Coordinates of C-alpha atoms in Angstrom, one line a residue:
M233 CA -6.7 15.9 -21.5
R234 CA -6.5 16.9 -18.0
I235 CA -6.0 14.3 -15.3
Y236 CA -7.3 14.5 -11.6
E237 CA -6.3 11.9 -9.1
I238 CA -8.4 12.1 -6.1
G239 CA -7.1 11.6 -2.6
T240 CA -9.0 9.5 -0.5
G241 CA -9.4 11.7 2.4
Y242 CA -7.9 9.3 5.0
T243 CA -4.9 11.7 5.5
S244 CA -3.3 14.3 3.6
I245 CA -0.8 14.0 0.5
P246 CA 2.1 13.8 1.1
A247 CA 1.3 10.9 3.6
Q248 CA 3.4 11.4 7.0
M249 CA 2.1 7.8 7.9
G250 CA 1.7 4.3 6.5
A251 CA -1.1 5.3 3.9
A252 CA -0.6 3.1 0.8
T253 CA -3.0 4.5 -1.3
E254 CA -2.1 8.1 -0.8
I255 CA 1.4 7.2 -1.7
V256 CA -0.2 5.7 -4.7
V257 CA -1.7 8.9 -5.7
E258 CA 1.2 11.0 -5.2
E259 CA 4.0 8.8 -6.8
L260 CA 1.7 8.4 -10.1
T261 CA 0.9 12.3 -9.6
K262 CA 4.9 12.5 -9.8
A263 CA 5.7 10.1 -12.3
F264 CA 3.0 12.1 -14.9
L265 CA 4.6 15.3 -14.0
K266 CA 7.6 14.0 -15.5
Q267 CA 6.3 12.8 -18.5
H268 CA 4.6 16.3 -19.1
V269 CA 1.1 15.2 -18.3
D270 CA -1.7 18.1 -17.2
V271 CA -2.6 16.6 -13.7
R272 CA -3.7 17.9 -10.4
I273 CA -4.3 16.0 -7.1
I274 CA -7.8 17.1 -5.3
D275 CA -7.2 16.5 -1.5
I276 CA -8.7 17.1 1.8
H277 CA -7.6 20.3 3.2
D278 CA -4.7 20.2 5.9
A279 CA -3.0 23.4 7.3
Q280 CA -0.3 21.1 8.5
R281 CA 0.2 19.5 4.9
A282 CA 3.8 18.1 4.5
E283 CA 6.3 20.3 2.3
N284 CA 5.8 19.4 -1.2
S285 CA 5.7 21.0 -4.9
L286 CA 2.6 18.9 -6.0
P287 CA -0.1 20.6 -8.0
I288 CA -3.0 20.2 -5.3
E289 CA -6.5 21.5 -4.8
E290 CA -8.1 21.2 -1.5
V291 CA -11.5 20.4 -0.2
W292 CA -12.2 22.3 2.7
L293 CA -13.1 20.2 6.0
P294 CA -12.3 21.3 9.6
Q295 CA -8.7 20.6 10.5
F296 CA -9.5 18.4 13.4
L297 CA -10.8 15.9 11.0
N298 CA -7.2 15.5 9.6
S299 CA -5.9 14.4 13.3
S300 CA -4.1 11.2 13.8
S301 CA -7.1 10.0 16.1
V302 CA -9.4 10.3 12.9
V303 CA -7.4 8.1 10.7
K304 CA -7.9 5.2 13.1
L305 CA -10.6 3.1 11.9
G306 CA -13.9 3.4 13.6
L307 CA -17.6 5.3 13.4
F308 CA -16.0 8.6 13.6
H309 CA -13.6 7.7 11.2
K310 CA -16.4 6.6 8.7
M311 CA -18.3 9.8 9.2
K312 CA -15.1 11.4 8.3
R313 CA -15.4 9.4 5.2
V314 CA -18.8 10.8 4.2
L315 CA -18.6 14.0 4.9
Y316 CA -15.5 14.3 2.8
S317 CA -17.1 12.6 -0.1
L318 CA -20.0 15.1 0.2
A319 CA -17.4 18.0 0.2
L320 CA -15.5 16.4 -2.6
T321 CA -18.8 15.9 -4.9
V322 CA -19.4 19.7 -4.5
R323 CA -15.9 20.5 -5.5
L324 CA -15.9 18.3 -8.5
K325 CA -19.1 19.4 -9.8
S326 CA -17.9 23.0 -9.4
L327 CA -14.9 22.0 -11.4
L328 CA -16.5 20.2 -14.1
K329 CA -19.0 23.6 -14.6
R330 CA -15.9 25.4 -15.6
E331 CA -13.8 22.7 -17.7
Q332 CA -14.1 23.3 -21.2
G333 CA -12.9 19.8 -22.4
K334 CA -13.5 16.2 -21.1
V335 CA -11.3 15.5 -18.1
V336 CA -10.1 12.0 -16.4
L337 CA -11.3 11.9 -12.9
H338 CA -9.2 8.7 -11.0
F339 CA -10.8 7.7 -8.0
H340 CA -9.2 5.6 -5.3
N341 CA -11.9 5.1 -2.6
Q342 CA -15.5 3.7 -3.0
Y343 CA -17.1 6.3 -0.7
N344 CA -15.6 8.9 -2.8
L345 CA -16.9 7.6 -6.1
Y346 CA -20.3 6.5 -4.9
F347 CA -21.7 9.6 -3.6
F348 CA -20.2 11.5 -6.7
L349 CA -22.3 9.3 -9.0
K350 CA -25.1 9.3 -6.9
L351 CA -25.1 13.0 -6.4
T352 CA -24.1 14.3 -9.9
S353 CA -26.1 14.9 -13.1
K354 CA -25.6 12.9 -16.3
K355 CA -24.9 16.2 -18.2
L356 CA -21.6 16.5 -15.7
L357 CA -20.9 13.0 -15.7
D358 CA -20.8 13.1 -19.6
K359 CA -17.9 15.5 -19.2
C360 CA -15.6 13.3 -17.6
K361 CA -14.0 9.6 -18.0
I362 CA -14.1 8.2 -14.6
A363 CA -11.4 5.7 -13.6
Y364 CA -11.3 4.0 -10.4
T365 CA -8.5 1.6 -8.8
V366 CA -9.3 -1.2 -6.5
H367 CA -7.3 -1.3 -3.4
S368 CA -9.3 -3.3 -1.1
Y369 CA -7.7 -6.5 -0.2
V370 CA -10.9 -8.3 0.5
W371 CA -10.9 -9.0 -3.0
M372 CA -8.0 -11.2 -2.9
N373 CA -10.1 -14.2 -1.5
D374 CA -12.6 -16.7 -3.4
W375 CA -15.9 -15.5 -3.8
E376 CA -17.5 -17.9 -1.5
E377 CA -15.4 -16.7 1.4
I378 CA -15.8 -13.0 0.5
E379 CA -19.7 -12.9 -0.5
K380 CA -21.5 -12.1 2.5
T381 CA -18.4 -9.3 3.2
V382 CA -19.0 -7.7 -0.1
K383 CA -22.8 -7.4 0.0
K384 CA -22.3 -6.1 3.7
R385 CA -19.6 -3.6 3.2
Y386 CA -18.6 -3.7 -0.3
F387 CA -21.6 -3.1 -2.1
Q388 CA -20.4 0.6 -2.9
E389 CA -17.4 -0.3 -4.4
V390 CA -19.3 -3.0 -6.5
Y391 CA -21.4 0.2 -7.8
C392 CA -18.7 2.2 -8.6
C393 CA -16.8 -0.5 -10.6
Q394 CA -19.9 -1.1 -12.6
H395 CA -20.6 2.5 -13.4
A396 CA -16.7 3.5 -13.9
D397 CA -15.6 3.7 -17.4
R398 CA -12.2 1.9 -16.5
V399 CA -11.5 -0.1 -13.5
F400 CA -7.9 -0.8 -12.5
V401 CA -7.4 -4.2 -10.4
L402 CA -4.0 -5.0 -8.7
N403 CA -4.0 -8.8 -8.8
D404 CA -5.7 -11.5 -10.9
K405 CA -8.3 -12.7 -8.2
T406 CA -10.1 -9.2 -7.8
L407 CA -10.3 -9.1 -11.6
D408 CA -12.0 -12.6 -11.6
N409 CA -14.2 -11.7 -8.9
L410 CA -15.3 -8.5 -10.3
Q411 CA -15.9 -9.9 -13.9
N412 CA -17.7 -13.4 -12.8
H413 CA -19.3 -12.1 -9.6
C414 CA -20.0 -8.5 -9.8
G415 CA -21.0 -8.0 -13.3
V416 CA -18.3 -5.7 -14.3
L417 CA -17.8 -5.8 -17.9
P418 CA -14.4 -7.6 -18.8
S419 CA -14.0 -4.4 -21.3
K420 CA -13.7 -2.1 -18.4
L421 CA -11.2 -4.2 -16.2
V422 CA -7.3 -3.6 -16.3
Q423 CA -4.7 -5.0 -14.2
I424 CA -1.7 -2.7 -13.4
K425 CA 0.4 -3.0 -10.5
N426 CA 1.3 -0.6 -7.8
G427 CA 4.7 1.0 -8.4
V428 CA 8.1 2.2 -6.2
N429 CA 9.8 5.2 -6.4
T430 CA 13.3 3.5 -7.2
E431 CA 15.0 6.8 -6.3
V432 CA 13.6 7.1 -2.7
Y433 CA 13.9 3.6 -1.7
N434 CA 17.4 2.7 -2.9
E435 CA 20.1 2.0 -0.4
K436 CA 22.6 4.7 -2.1
A437 CA 20.0 7.4 -1.0
A438 CA 20.2 6.1 2.7
S439 CA 22.1 8.5 5.0
L440 CA 25.1 6.5 6.4
E441 CA 24.9 8.7 9.5
V442 CA 21.1 8.0 10.0
V443 CA 21.4 4.5 9.8
A444 CA 24.2 4.5 12.2
A445 CA 22.4 6.7 14.7
L446 CA 19.4 4.4 14.5
K447 CA 21.6 1.2 15.0
R448 CA 23.0 2.8 18.1
R449 CA 19.6 3.9 19.3
Y450 CA 18.4 0.6 19.4
Q451 CA 21.6 -1.4 19.9
L452 CA 21.7 -3.1 16.8
S453 CA 25.3 -2.6 15.7
S454 CA 26.3 -6.0 15.7
K455 CA 22.9 -7.6 15.1
K456 CA 20.9 -9.6 12.1
T457 CA 17.6 -8.2 11.6
L458 CA 14.5 -9.1 10.2
L459 CA 12.2 -6.4 9.4
Q460 CA 8.3 -6.3 8.8
V461 CA 6.4 -3.1 7.8
G462 CA 2.8 -2.7 8.2
S463 CA 0.0 -1.8 10.4
V464 CA -0.1 -3.9 13.8
C465 CA -3.0 -6.0 13.4
E466 CA -4.1 -9.9 13.2
R467 CA -4.2 -9.6 9.2
K468 CA -0.7 -8.4 8.9
N469 CA 0.4 -11.4 11.1
Q470 CA 3.4 -10.1 12.7
L471 CA 3.0 -12.5 15.6
G472 CA 3.3 -15.6 13.0
A473 CA 6.3 -13.9 11.8
L474 CA 8.0 -14.2 15.4
R475 CA 7.1 -17.6 15.6
L476 CA 8.6 -18.5 12.5
L477 CA 11.9 -16.8 13.6
L478 CA 11.5 -17.9 17.4
P479 CA 13.7 -20.8 16.9
M480 CA 16.5 -19.0 15.0
M481 CA 16.4 -16.4 17.9
K482 CA 16.9 -18.9 20.8
K483 CA 20.0 -20.3 18.9
D484 CA 21.5 -17.0 17.7
E485 CA 21.5 -14.1 20.3
S486 CA 22.5 -12.0 17.4
L487 CA 19.1 -12.2 15.7
C488 CA 16.3 -9.4 16.3
F489 CA 12.8 -9.0 14.9
L490 CA 11.9 -5.4 14.0
F491 CA 8.3 -4.4 13.5
A492 CA 7.1 -0.9 12.3
G493 CA 3.7 0.6 11.5
G494 CA 0.7 2.0 13.2
V495 CA -1.0 0.0 16.0
I496 CA -4.6 -0.9 14.7
D497 CA -5.1 -3.5 17.1
A498 CA -3.5 -2.6 20.7
A499 CA -4.8 -6.2 22.2
Y500 CA -3.0 -7.7 19.1
Y501 CA 0.3 -5.5 19.9
E502 CA 0.3 -6.8 23.7
R503 CA 0.0 -10.6 22.6
I504 CA 3.0 -10.1 20.3
M505 CA 5.2 -8.4 23.1
Q506 CA 3.8 -10.8 25.9
Y507 CA 5.0 -13.6 23.4
A508 CA 8.2 -12.3 22.9
K509 CA 8.6 -11.8 26.9
D510 CA 7.3 -15.2 27.6
N511 CA 10.0 -16.6 25.2
A512 CA 12.7 -14.7 26.8
V513 CA 13.4 -12.6 23.6
A514 CA 11.9 -9.5 24.6
E515 CA 15.0 -7.4 24.2
R516 CA 15.3 -8.6 20.7
V517 CA 11.6 -8.0 19.6
I518 CA 11.6 -4.2 18.9
Y519 CA 8.6 -2.5 17.9
I520 CA 9.8 1.1 15.9
G521 CA 6.6 2.7 15.7
E522 CA 4.9 4.3 12.7
I523 CA 7.3 5.5 10.2
P524 CA 7.0 8.0 7.7
P525 CA 6.9 6.7 4.1
G526 CA 10.0 7.8 1.9
R527 CA 13.3 9.0 3.2
I528 CA 13.1 7.3 7.0
L529 CA 11.4 4.3 6.0
N530 CA 14.1 3.8 3.3
S531 CA 16.8 4.1 6.2
W532 CA 14.9 1.5 8.1
Y533 CA 14.9 -0.8 5.2
A534 CA 18.7 -0.2 4.5
L535 CA 19.4 -0.9 8.2
S536 CA 17.8 -4.1 8.0
D537 CA 19.2 -7.6 6.6
V538 CA 16.3 -9.0 5.4
C539 CA 12.6 -8.2 5.2
I540 CA 9.3 -10.2 5.6
L541 CA 5.5 -9.7 4.5
N542 CA 3.7 -12.4 6.6
S543 CA 0.2 -11.0 5.9
L544 CA -2.8 -13.3 5.5
S545 CA -4.2 -11.3 3.0
E546 CA -3.4 -8.2 0.6
S547 CA -4.1 -6.7 -2.4
F548 CA -0.7 -6.0 -3.7
G549 CA 1.6 -5.4 -0.7
M550 CA 3.6 -2.2 -1.4
V551 CA 6.1 -3.4 0.9
V552 CA 7.3 -6.2 -1.2
V553 CA 8.7 -3.6 -4.2
E554 CA 9.7 -0.8 -1.4
S555 CA 11.8 -4.0 0.0
L556 CA 13.2 -5.1 -3.1
S557 CA 13.9 -1.2 -4.4
V558 CA 16.3 -0.6 -1.4
P559 CA 17.4 -3.7 -2.1
R560 CA 16.8 -6.2 0.5
P561 CA 15.0 -9.7 -0.2
I562 CA 11.7 -10.4 1.3
F563 CA 10.2 -13.5 2.8
V564 CA 6.6 -13.8 1.8
N565 CA 3.6 -15.7 3.2
T566 CA 2.8 -18.2 1.2
V567 CA -0.9 -17.7 1.2
L568 CA -0.4 -14.6 -0.8
F569 CA 0.9 -16.4 -3.7
D570 CA -2.7 -17.6 -4.6
S571 CA -4.1 -14.2 -5.3
V572 CA -1.2 -11.8 -6.0
D573 CA 0.3 -13.2 -9.2
F574 CA 3.3 -11.1 -9.3
L575 CA 4.5 -13.0 -6.3
R576 CA 4.1 -16.1 -8.2
E577 CA 5.5 -14.7 -11.7
Y578 CA 9.0 -13.5 -9.7
E579 CA 9.5 -15.9 -7.4
G580 CA 13.1 -16.0 -7.0
E581 CA 14.1 -12.8 -7.9
G582 CA 14.3 -11.3 -4.5
I583 CA 11.0 -12.9 -3.2
V584 CA 11.0 -15.8 -1.1
R585 CA 8.0 -18.2 -0.5
I586 CA 7.6 -18.8 3.2
T587 CA 7.1 -22.7 3.3
E588 CA 8.2 -25.6 6.1
N589 CA 11.7 -25.1 5.4
F590 CA 11.5 -21.6 6.2
Q591 CA 14.5 -22.1 8.9
D592 CA 16.8 -23.4 6.4
D593 CA 16.0 -20.9 3.7
F594 CA 16.3 -17.9 6.1
C595 CA 19.7 -19.3 7.3
R596 CA 21.2 -19.7 3.9
M597 CA 19.8 -15.9 3.1
I598 CA 21.6 -14.5 6.0
N599 CA 25.0 -16.5 5.9
D600 CA 25.4 -17.2 2.4
K601 CA 26.7 -13.8 1.0
E602 CA 27.1 -14.7 -2.6
Y603 CA 23.5 -15.9 -2.6
Y604 CA 22.7 -12.9 -0.6
S605 CA 23.9 -10.6 -3.0
E606 CA 22.3 -12.5 -6.0
M607 CA 18.7 -12.0 -4.7
K608 CA 19.5 -8.3 -3.9
E609 CA 20.7 -7.8 -7.6
K610 CA 17.6 -9.6 -9.0
G611 CA 15.1 -7.8 -6.7
R612 CA 16.5 -4.4 -7.7
S613 CA 16.8 -5.3 -11.4
L614 CA 13.0 -6.6 -11.3
V615 CA 11.6 -2.8 -9.8
E616 CA 13.7 -0.8 -11.9
K617 CA 12.5 -2.8 -15.2
E618 CA 8.8 -3.4 -14.2
Y619 CA 7.7 -1.7 -11.3
S620 CA 8.9 1.8 -11.3
W621 CA 6.1 4.6 -11.1
D622 CA 7.6 5.8 -14.3
A623 CA 7.1 2.5 -15.9
V624 CA 3.6 2.2 -14.1
A625 CA 2.6 5.7 -14.9
K626 CA 2.6 4.8 -18.7
K627 CA 0.3 2.0 -18.6
Y628 CA -2.1 4.1 -16.7
L629 CA -2.0 6.7 -19.7
E630 CA -2.6 4.4 -22.2
N631 CA -6.1 3.2 -20.5
Y632 CA -6.8 7.0 -19.8
E633 CA -7.6 7.6 -23.6

């Protein structure tokens, strides 16, 4: 049975920017190929696609729609999503007409699947099994908090989940909301976590020369560093992370806060930098820009001492498994433990909950070498066992049948 992993159209695969869903499509495909599965990627046309050996079939759209300015959220971005979804539907219908046997179409975006379902005949739909993964972070909250948002902005995703043959979710809160409030049949729902490429995100894979050069460039050679990776916006809460760290930065001039990711909210970015300036730590609060995933991002993880995920909401938190894989212990906002169950399950295995004792916990992590080494080893062991893409891909295959 042939599997088609459907790129979202947000940015081309392999992603050259922070794009968690596109990373999932890429890494899942690589893992399938290692297991000798017949798999292909359907993705947006890009004349400047990063070099790769993936089996990609393109959906043509004008090249300007793949520029960096179009991936920023807004009306033009939504128009691009619709145009890609329509072109994708045409391409998939043509593909199904020529396929002899039944195929799996695995979608990762609500627009893509919604238009496909609405514009495709039952005859063609019968030739495929439709899988859909819910990546949206909105579902992690209680139904009373998200009901209005779902009805206004995610009604298409509800429709997709109701009509897909299999629905994959990343956390137990999403499963609960879809099953108990959106009429999605329990028999369709399967919880599978995201994975991490343990060969790429690995301290041993980081170039010592590259790491040393980065330290020289940012004057970090004798510094202690806390790294946060994620889009710069209120939801990711970088300012909150800096506030947590500030008392220690004032006591210890070797302590630095690094943050990386695309700036979604320019005003929010300015607030972070102004706060650092007002508190006389601006030279040790360093924005390092948007980092391409993979080898370069791994270098920054390897450069750091400790990581943090201080988001107010996440569907999974890809940076957690990336950090643990390098390995670097990671502090995680306590609000995420309520919805992302793997955080609760593996708390203490490289994952540390941010509590009112953060300063003591952080100081122990930085200064107690034996404890630090233990947390690194536990985190790496966890991802190798449970969250490698090879392990995750096997779980998907079991549910494609």
